[in-house]
mmCIF file of C-alpha atoms in Angstrom:
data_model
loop_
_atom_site.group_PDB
_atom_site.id
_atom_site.type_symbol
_atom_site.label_atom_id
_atom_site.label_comp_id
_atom_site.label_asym_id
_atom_site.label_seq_id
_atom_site.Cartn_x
_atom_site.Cartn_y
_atom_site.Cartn_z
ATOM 1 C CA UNK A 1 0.000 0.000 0.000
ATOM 2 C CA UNK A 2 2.672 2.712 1.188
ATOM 3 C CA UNK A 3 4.856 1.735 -2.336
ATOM 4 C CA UNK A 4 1.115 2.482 -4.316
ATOM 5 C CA UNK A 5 1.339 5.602 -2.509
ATOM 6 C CA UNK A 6 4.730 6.607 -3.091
ATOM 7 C CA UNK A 7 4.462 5.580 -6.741
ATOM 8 C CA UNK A 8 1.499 8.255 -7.158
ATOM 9 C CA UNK A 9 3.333 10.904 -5.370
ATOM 10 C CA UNK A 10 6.423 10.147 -7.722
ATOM 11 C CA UNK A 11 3.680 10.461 -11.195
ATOM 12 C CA UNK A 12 1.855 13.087 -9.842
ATOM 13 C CA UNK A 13 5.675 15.273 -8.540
ATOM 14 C CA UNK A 14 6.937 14.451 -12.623
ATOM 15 C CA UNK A 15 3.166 15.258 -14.098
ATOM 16 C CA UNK A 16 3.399 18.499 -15.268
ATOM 17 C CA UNK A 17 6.526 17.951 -17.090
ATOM 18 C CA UNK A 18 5.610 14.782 -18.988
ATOM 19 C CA UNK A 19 2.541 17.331 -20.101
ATOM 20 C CA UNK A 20 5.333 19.764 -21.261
ATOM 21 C CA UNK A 21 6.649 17.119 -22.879
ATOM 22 C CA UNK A 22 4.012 15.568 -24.795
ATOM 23 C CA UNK A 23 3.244 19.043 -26.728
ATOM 24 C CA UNK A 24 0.706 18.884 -28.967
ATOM 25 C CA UNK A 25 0.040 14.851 -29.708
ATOM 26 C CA UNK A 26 -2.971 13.985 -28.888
ATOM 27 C CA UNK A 27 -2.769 10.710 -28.266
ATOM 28 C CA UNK A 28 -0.418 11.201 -25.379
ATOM 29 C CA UNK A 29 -2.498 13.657 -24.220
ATOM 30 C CA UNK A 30 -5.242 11.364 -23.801
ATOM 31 C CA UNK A 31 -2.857 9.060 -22.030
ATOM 32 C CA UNK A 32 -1.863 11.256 -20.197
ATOM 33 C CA UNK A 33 -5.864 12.274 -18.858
ATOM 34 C CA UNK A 34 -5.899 8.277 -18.044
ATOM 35 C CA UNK A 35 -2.886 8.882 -16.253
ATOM 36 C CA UNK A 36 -4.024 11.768 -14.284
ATOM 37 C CA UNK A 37 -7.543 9.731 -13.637
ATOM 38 C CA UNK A 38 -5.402 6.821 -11.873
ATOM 39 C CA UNK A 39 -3.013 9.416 -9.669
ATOM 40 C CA UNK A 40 -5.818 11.428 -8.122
ATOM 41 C CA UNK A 41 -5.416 14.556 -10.361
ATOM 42 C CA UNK A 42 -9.100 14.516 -11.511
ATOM 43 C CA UNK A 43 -9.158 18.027 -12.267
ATOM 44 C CA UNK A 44 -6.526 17.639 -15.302
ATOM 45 C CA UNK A 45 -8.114 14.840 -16.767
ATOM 46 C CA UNK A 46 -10.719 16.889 -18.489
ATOM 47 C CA UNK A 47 -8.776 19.784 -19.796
ATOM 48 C CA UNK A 48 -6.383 16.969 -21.266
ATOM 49 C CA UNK A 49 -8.885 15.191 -22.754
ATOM 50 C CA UNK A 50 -10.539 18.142 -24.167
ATOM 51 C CA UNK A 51 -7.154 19.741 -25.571
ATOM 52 C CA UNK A 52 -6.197 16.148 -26.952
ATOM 53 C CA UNK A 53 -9.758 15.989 -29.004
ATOM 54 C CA UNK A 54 -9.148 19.123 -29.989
ATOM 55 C CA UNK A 55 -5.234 18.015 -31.614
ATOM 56 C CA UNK A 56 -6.544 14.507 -32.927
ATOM 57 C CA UNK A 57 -10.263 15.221 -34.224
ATOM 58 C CA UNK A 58 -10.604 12.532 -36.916
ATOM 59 C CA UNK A 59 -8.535 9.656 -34.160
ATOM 60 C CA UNK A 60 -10.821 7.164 -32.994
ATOM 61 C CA UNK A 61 -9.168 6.093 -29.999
ATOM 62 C CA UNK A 62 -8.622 9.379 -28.589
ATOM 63 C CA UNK A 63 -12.371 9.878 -29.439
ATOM 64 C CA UNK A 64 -12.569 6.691 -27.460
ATOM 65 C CA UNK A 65 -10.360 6.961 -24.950
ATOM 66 C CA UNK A 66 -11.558 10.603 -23.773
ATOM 67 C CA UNK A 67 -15.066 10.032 -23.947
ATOM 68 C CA UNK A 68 -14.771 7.400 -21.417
ATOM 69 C CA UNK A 69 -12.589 9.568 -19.006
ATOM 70 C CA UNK A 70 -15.035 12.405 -19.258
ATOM 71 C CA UNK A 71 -17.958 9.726 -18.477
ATOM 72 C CA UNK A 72 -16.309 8.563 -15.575
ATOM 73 C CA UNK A 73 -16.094 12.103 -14.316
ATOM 74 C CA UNK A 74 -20.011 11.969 -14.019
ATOM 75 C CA UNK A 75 -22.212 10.294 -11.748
ATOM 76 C CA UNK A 76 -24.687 8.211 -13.493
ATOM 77 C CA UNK A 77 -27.666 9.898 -11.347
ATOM 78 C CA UNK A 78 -27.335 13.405 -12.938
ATOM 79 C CA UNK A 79 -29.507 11.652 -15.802
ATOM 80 C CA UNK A 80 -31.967 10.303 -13.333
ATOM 81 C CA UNK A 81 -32.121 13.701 -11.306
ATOM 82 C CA UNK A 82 -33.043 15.640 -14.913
ATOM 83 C CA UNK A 83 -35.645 12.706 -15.624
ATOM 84 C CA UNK A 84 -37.609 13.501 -12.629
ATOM 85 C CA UNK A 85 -40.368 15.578 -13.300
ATOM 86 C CA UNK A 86 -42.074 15.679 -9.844
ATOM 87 C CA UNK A 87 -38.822 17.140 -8.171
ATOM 88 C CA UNK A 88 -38.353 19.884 -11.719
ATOM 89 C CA UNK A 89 -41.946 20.719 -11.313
ATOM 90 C CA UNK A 90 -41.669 21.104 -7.582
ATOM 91 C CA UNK A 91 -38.152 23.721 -8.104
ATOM 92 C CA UNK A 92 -40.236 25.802 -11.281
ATOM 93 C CA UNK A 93 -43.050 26.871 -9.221
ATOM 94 C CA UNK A 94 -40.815 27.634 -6.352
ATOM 95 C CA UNK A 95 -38.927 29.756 -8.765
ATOM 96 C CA UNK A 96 -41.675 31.252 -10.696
ATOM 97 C CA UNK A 97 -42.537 32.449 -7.122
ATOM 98 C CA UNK A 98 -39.757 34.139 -5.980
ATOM 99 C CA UNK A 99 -38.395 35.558 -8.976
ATOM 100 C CA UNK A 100 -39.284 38.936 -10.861
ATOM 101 C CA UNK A 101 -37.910 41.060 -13.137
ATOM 102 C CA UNK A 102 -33.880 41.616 -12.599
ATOM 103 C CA UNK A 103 -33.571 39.082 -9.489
ATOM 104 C CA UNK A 104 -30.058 38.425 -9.043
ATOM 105 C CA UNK A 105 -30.360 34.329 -8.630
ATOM 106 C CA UNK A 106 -27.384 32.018 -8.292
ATOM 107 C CA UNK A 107 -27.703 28.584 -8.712
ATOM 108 C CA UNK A 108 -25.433 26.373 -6.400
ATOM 109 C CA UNK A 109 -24.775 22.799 -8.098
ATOM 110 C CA UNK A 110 -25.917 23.892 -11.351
ATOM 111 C CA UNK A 111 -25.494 20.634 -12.935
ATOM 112 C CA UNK A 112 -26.917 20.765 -16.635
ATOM 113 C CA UNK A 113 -27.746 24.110 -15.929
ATOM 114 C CA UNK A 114 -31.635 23.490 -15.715
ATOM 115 C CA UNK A 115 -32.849 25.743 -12.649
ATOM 116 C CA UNK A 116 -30.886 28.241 -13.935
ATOM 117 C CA UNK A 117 -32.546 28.452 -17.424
ATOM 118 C CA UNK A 118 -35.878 28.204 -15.309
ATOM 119 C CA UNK A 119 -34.926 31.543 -13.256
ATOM 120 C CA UNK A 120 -33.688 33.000 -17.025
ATOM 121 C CA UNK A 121 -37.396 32.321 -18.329
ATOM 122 C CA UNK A 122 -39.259 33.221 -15.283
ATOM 123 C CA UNK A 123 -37.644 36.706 -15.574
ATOM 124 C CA UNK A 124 -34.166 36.667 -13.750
ATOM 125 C CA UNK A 125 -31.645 39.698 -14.673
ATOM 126 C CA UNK A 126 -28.732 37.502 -14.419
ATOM 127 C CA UNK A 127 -27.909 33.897 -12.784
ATOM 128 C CA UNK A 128 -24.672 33.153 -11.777
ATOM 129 C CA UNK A 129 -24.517 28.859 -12.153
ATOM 130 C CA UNK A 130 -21.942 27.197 -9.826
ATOM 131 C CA UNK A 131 -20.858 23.843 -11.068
ATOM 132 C CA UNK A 132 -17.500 22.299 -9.382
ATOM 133 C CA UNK A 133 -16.994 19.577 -12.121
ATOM 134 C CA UNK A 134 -15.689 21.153 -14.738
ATOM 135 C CA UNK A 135 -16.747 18.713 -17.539
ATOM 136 C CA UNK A 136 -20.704 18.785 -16.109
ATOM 137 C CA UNK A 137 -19.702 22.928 -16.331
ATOM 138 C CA UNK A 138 -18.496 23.190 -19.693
ATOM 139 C CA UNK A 139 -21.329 21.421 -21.006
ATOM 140 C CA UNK A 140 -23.817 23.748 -18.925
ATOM 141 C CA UNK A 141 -22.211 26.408 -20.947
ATOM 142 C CA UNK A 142 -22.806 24.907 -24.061
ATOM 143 C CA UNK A 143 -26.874 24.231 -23.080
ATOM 144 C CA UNK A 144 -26.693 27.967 -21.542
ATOM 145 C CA UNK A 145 -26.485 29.167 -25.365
ATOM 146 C CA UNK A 146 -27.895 26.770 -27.191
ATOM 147 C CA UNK A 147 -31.318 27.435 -25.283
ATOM 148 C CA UNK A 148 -30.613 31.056 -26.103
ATOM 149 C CA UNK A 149 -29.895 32.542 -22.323
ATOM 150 C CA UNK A 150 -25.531 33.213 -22.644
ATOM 151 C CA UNK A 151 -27.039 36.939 -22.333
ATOM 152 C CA UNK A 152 -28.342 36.450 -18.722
ATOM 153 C CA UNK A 153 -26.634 33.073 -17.480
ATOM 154 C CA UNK A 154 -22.736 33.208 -16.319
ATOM 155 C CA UNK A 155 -21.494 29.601 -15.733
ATOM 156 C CA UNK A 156 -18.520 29.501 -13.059
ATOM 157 C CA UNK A 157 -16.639 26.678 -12.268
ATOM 158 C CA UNK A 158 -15.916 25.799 -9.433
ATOM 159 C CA UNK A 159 -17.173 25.152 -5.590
ATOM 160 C CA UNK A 160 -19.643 28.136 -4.074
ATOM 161 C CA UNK A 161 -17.431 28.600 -0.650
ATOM 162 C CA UNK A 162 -14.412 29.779 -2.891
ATOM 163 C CA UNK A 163 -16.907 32.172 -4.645
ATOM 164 C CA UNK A 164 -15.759 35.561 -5.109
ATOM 165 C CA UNK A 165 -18.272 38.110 -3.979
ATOM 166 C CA UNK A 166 -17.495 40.472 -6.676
ATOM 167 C CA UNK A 167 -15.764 39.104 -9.320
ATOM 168 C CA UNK A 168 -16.991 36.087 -9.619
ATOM 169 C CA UNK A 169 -20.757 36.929 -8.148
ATOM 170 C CA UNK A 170 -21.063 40.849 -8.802
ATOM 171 C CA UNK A 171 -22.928 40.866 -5.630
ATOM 172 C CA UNK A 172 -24.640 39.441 -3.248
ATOM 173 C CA UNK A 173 -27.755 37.442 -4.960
ATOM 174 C CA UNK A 174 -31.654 37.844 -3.883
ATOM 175 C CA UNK A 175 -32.369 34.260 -4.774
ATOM 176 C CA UNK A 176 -30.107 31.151 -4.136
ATOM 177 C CA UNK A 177 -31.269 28.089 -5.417
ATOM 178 C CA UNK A 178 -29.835 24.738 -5.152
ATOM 179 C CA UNK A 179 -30.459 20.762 -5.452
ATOM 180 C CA UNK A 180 -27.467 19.206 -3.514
ATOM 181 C CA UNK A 181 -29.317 16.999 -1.422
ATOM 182 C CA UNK A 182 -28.786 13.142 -1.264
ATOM 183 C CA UNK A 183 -31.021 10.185 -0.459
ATOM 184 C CA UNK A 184 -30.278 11.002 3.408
ATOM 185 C CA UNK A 185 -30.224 14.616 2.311
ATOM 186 C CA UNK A 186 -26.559 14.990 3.513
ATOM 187 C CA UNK A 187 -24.353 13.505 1.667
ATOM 188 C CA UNK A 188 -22.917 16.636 -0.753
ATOM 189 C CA UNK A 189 -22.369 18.767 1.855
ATOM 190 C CA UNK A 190 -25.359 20.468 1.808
ATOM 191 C CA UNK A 191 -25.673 22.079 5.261
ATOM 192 C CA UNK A 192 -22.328 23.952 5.502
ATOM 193 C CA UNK A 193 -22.056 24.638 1.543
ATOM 194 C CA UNK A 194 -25.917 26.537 2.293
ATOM 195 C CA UNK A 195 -24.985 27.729 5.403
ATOM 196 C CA UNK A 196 -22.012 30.057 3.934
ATOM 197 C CA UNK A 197 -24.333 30.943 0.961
ATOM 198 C CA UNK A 198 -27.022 32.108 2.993
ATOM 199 C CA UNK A 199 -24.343 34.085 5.659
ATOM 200 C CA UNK A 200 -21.863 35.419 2.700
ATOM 201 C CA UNK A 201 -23.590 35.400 -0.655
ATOM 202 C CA UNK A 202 -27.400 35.915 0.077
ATOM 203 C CA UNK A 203 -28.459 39.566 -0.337
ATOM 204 C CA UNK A 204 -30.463 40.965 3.143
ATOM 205 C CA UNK A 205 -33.988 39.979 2.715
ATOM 206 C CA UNK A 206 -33.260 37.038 0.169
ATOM 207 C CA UNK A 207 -34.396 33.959 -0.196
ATOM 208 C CA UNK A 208 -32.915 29.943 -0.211
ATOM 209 C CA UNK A 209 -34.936 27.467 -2.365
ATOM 210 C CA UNK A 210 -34.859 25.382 -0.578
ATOM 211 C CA UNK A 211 -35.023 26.816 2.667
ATOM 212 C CA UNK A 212 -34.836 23.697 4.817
ATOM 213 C CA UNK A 213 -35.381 20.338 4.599
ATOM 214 C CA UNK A 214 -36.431 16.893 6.797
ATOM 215 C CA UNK A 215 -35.291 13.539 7.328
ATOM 216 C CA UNK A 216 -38.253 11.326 7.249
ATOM 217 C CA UNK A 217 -38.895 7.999 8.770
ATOM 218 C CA UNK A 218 -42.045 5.488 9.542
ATOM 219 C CA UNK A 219 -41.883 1.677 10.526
ATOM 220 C CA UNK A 220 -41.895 -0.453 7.546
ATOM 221 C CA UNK A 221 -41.763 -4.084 5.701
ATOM 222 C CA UNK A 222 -39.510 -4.665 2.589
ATOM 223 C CA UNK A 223 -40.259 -8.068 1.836
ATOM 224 C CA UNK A 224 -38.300 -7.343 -1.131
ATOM 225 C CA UNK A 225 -35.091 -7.466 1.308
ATOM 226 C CA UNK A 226 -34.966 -11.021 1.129
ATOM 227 C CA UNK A 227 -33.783 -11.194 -2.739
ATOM 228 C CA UNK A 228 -30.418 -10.057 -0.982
ATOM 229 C CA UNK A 229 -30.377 -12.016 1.762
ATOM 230 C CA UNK A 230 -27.758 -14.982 1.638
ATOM 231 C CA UNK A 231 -29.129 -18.373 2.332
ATOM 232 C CA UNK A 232 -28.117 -21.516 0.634
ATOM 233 C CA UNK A 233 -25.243 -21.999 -2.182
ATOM 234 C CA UNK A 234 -24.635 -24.708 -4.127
ATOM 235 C CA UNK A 235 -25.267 -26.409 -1.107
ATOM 236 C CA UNK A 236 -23.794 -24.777 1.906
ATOM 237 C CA UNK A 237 -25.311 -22.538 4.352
ATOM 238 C CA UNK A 238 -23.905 -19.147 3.648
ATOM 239 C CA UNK A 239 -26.320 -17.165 6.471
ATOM 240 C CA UNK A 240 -22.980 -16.277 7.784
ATOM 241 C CA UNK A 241 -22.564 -13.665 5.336
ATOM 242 C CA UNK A 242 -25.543 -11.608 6.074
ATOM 243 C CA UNK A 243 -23.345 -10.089 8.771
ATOM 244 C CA UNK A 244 -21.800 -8.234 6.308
ATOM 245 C CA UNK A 245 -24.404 -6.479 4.557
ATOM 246 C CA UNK A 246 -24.562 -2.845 3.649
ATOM 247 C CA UNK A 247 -26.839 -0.654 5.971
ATOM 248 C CA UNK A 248 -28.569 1.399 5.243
ATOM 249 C CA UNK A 249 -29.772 -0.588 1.949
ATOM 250 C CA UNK A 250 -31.009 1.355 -0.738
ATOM 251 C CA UNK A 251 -34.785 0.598 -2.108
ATOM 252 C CA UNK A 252 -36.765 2.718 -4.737
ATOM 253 C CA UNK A 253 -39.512 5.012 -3.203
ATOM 254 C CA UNK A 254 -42.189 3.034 -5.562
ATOM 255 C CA UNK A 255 -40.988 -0.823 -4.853
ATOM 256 C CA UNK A 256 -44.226 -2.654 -4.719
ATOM 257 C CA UNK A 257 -42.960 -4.671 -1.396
ATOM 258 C CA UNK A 258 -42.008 -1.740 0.668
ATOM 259 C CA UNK A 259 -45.179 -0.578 2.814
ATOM 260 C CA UNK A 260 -45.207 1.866 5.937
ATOM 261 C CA UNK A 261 -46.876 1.204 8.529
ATOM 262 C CA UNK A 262 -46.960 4.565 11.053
ATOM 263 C CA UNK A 263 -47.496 7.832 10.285
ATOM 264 C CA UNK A 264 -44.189 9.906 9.058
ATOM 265 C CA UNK A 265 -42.282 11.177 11.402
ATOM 266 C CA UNK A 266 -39.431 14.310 10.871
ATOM 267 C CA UNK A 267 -36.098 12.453 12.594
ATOM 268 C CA UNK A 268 -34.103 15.706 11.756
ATOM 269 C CA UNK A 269 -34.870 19.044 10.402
ATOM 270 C CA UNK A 270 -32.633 21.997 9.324
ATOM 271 C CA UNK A 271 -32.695 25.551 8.657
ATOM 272 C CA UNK A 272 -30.934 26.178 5.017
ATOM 273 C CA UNK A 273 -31.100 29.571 5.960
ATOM 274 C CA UNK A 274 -29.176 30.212 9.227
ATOM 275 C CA UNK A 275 -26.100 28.282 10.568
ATOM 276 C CA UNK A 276 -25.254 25.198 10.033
ATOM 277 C CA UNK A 277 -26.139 22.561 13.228
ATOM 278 C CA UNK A 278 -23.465 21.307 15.318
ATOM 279 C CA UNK A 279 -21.924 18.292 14.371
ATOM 280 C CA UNK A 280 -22.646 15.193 15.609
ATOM 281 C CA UNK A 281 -26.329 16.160 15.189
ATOM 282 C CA UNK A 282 -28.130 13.213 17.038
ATOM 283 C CA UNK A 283 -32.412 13.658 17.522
ATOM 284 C CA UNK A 284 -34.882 11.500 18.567
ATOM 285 C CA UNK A 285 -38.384 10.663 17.818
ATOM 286 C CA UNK A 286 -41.534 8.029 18.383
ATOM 287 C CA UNK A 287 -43.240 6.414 15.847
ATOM 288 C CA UNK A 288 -46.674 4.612 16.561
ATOM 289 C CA UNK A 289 -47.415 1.262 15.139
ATOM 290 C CA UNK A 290 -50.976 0.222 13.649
ATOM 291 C CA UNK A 291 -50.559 -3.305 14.644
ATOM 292 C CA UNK A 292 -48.784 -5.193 11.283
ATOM 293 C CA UNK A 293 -45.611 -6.343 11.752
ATOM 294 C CA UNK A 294 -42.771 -4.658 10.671
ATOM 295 C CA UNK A 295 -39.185 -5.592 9.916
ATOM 296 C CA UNK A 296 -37.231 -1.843 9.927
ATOM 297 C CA UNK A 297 -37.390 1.548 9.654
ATOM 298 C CA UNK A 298 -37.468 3.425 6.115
ATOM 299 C CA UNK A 299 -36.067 6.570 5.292
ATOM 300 C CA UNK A 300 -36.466 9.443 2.720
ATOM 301 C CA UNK A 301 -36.115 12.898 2.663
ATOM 302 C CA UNK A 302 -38.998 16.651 2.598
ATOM 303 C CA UNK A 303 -37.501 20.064 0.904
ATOM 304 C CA UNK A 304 -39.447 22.883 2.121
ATOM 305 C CA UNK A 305 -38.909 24.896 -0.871
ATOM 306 C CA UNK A 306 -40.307 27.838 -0.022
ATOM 307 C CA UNK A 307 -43.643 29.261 2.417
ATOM 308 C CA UNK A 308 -46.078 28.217 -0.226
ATOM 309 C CA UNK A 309 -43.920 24.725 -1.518
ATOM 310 C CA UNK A 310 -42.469 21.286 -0.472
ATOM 311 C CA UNK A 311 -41.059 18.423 -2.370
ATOM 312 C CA UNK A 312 -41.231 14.797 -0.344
ATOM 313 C CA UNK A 313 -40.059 11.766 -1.950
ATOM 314 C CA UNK A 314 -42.237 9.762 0.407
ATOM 315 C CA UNK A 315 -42.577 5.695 -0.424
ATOM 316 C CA UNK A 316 -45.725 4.519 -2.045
ATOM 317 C CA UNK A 317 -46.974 2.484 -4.743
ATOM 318 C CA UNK A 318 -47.260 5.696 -6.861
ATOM 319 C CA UNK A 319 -43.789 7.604 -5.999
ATOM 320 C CA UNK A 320 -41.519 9.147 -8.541
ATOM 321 C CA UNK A 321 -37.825 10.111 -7.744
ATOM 322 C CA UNK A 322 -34.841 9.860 -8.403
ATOM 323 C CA UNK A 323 -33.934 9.834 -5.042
ATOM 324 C CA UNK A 324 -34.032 6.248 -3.494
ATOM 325 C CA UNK A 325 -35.436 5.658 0.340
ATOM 326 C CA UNK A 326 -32.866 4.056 3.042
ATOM 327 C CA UNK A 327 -33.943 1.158 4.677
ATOM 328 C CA UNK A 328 -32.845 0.278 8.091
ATOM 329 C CA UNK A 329 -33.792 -4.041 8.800
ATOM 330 C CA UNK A 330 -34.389 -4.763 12.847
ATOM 331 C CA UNK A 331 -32.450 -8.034 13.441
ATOM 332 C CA UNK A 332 -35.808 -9.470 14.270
ATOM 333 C CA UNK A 333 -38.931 -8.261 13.340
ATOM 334 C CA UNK A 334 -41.196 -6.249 15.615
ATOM 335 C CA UNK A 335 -44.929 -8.007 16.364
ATOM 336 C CA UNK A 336 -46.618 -4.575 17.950
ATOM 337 C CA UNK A 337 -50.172 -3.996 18.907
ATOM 338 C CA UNK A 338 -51.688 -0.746 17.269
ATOM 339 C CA UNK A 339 -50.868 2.080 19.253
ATOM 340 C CA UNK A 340 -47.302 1.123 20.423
ATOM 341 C CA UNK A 341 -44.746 3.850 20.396
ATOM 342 C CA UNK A 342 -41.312 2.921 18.973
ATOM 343 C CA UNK A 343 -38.755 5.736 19.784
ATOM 344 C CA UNK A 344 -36.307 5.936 16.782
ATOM 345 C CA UNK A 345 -33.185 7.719 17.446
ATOM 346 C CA UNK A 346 -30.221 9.453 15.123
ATOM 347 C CA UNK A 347 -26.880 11.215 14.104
ATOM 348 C CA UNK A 348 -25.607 12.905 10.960
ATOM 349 C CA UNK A 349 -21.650 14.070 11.117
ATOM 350 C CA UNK A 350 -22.579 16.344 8.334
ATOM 351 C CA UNK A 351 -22.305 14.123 5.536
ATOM 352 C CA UNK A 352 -23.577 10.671 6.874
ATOM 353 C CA UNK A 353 -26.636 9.490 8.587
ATOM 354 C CA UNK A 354 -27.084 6.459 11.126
ATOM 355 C CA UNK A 355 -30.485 5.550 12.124
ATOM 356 C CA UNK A 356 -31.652 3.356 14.728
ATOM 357 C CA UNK A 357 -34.167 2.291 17.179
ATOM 358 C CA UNK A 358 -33.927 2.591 20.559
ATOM 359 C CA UNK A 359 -34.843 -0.015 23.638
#
């Protein structure tokens, strides 16, 4: 392990020069972005794999081998997220509401670049979109003007805490709108990147979409969990295994054998728009049964988007997200009578979320 590491610090100490080095050939270029990809140098790989299509156009394998690199730079659920119509819907008409003519809006996250085209059209001055990768960011740009708003919408790459007031923001913005939230809601970042948007770059008087959010949970059967659960194997008894399964497991909000059974409960809420909570973050809460048996606890996550607007992926039969729920398995299963309270308890470090039940 510690000769891996040295080996990387050697590549990435000599980088720069082999770069010098391999002038203007593409094809070491793009070996070189595959390079960079391996060593931990992820933001070179796709300005080298840009600049080496640009030298080689007609080479297939740089073709190839650069589209590949520049795929791997992008999670797979940024085409889910723009698929989901509930949660685009939900962000318009939160938008439509809180913009007029010349808002200053920036867009933290801005991904393809959609919720800053939606401020553009529902009357927006300028937008300022935020994107930190800078592959997802150059191809914002490129959407920016080819839907006609390069007039009113300034891409910037790069993360919103190293944002520049003036140079980079002109100001202090009256809307700030965002979708960095995860499955437990936490997992980008969210609450310190909002709370130093809403403390440094949110105009007095402005507004956060969203401007908080809640970590849901309710008792609840997956009988689906048992297509993971290890049994027999060509024979042998591998229970033994189950020890090592992943918790929280993952389970879409519309799987047909995932049913709640007590009323929703908020485990944590947060304020987008003041300070971030101290971390570890632990709350409690009590969940009533109605009397079925149930084998764990589900999770999934509210936006409050505004006074007027909220977005909740909540489980059912019906859902649509992108977002999956969390599912938390008892090591036995709970046989309640209707009316028993079950106190749920847990912690977030600011990025992770453990759930639990208590007693």
């Amino acid at each position: 392990m510690n000769n891996k590491r040295g080996m990387k610090a050697v590549a990435r100490a000599g980088f720069e020069p082999m770069v010098e080095a391999a002038g203007r050939d593409g094809r070491k270029l793009a070996a070189l972005a595959g390079l960079a990809s391996k060593i931990g140098l992820r933001g070179r790989v796709f300005p080298l794999a840009t600049e080496a299509r640009a030298l080689a156009p007609d080479d297939g394998e740089v073709a190839a081998r650069t589209q590949q690199l520049i795929g791997q730079s992008v999670p797979r659920w940024h085409f889910n997220m723009l698929r989901d119509e509930p949660r685009n819907a939900a962000f318009d008409a939160a938008i439509r509401r809180a913009v007029t003519p010349g808002t200053h809006v920036l867009d933290i996250g801005a991904g393809s670049g959609l919720l800053s085209m939606m401020a553009a059209r529902a009357g927006a001055g300028r937008v300022v979109a935020c994107e930190e990768n800078p592959a997802i960011a150059d191809s914002a740009r490129r959407i920016v003007a080819a839907n006609g708003y390069a007039d009113r919408i300034r891409v910037v790459t790069g993360n919103s805490t190293e944002l520049d007031l003036e140079s980079d923001l002109e100001g202090r913005a009256d809307v700030i709108v965002s979708e960095i939230v995860s499955n437990n809601l936490l997992a980008e970042g969210v609450l310190n990147t909002l709370a130093d948007a809403a403390s440094r770059l949110l105009a007095p008087g402005g507004q956060m979409i969203p401007q908080g959010g809640a970590v849901m949970v309710a008792l609840a059967n997956w009988s689906g969990a048992a297509q993971t659960h290890m049994a027999e194997v060509a024979g042998f008894d591998l229970d033994g295994f189950n020890t090592l399964a992943q918790v929280p497991r993952n389970v879409a909000v519309s799987d047909a054998t995932l049913s709640l059974h007590s009323a929703p409960a908020a485990l944590l809420a947060f304020d987008f728009t003041g300070k971030a909570a101290r971390e570890p973050h632990r709350a409690e809460t009590t969940l009533v049964s109605d009397g079925t048996p149930v084998c764990g606890i589900v999770q999934w996550i509210r936006l409050d988007l505004d006074a007027e607007g909220t977005y909740e992926n909540r489980p059912g039969p019906a859902a649509k997200s992108h977002w999956g729920a969390q599912f938390y398995p008892f090591d036995t299963p709970l046989d309640l009578p209707a009316g028993t309270p079950v106190r749920i308890a847990g912690v977030h470090d600011g990025n992770q979320l453990l759930v639990w039940r208590e007693g």
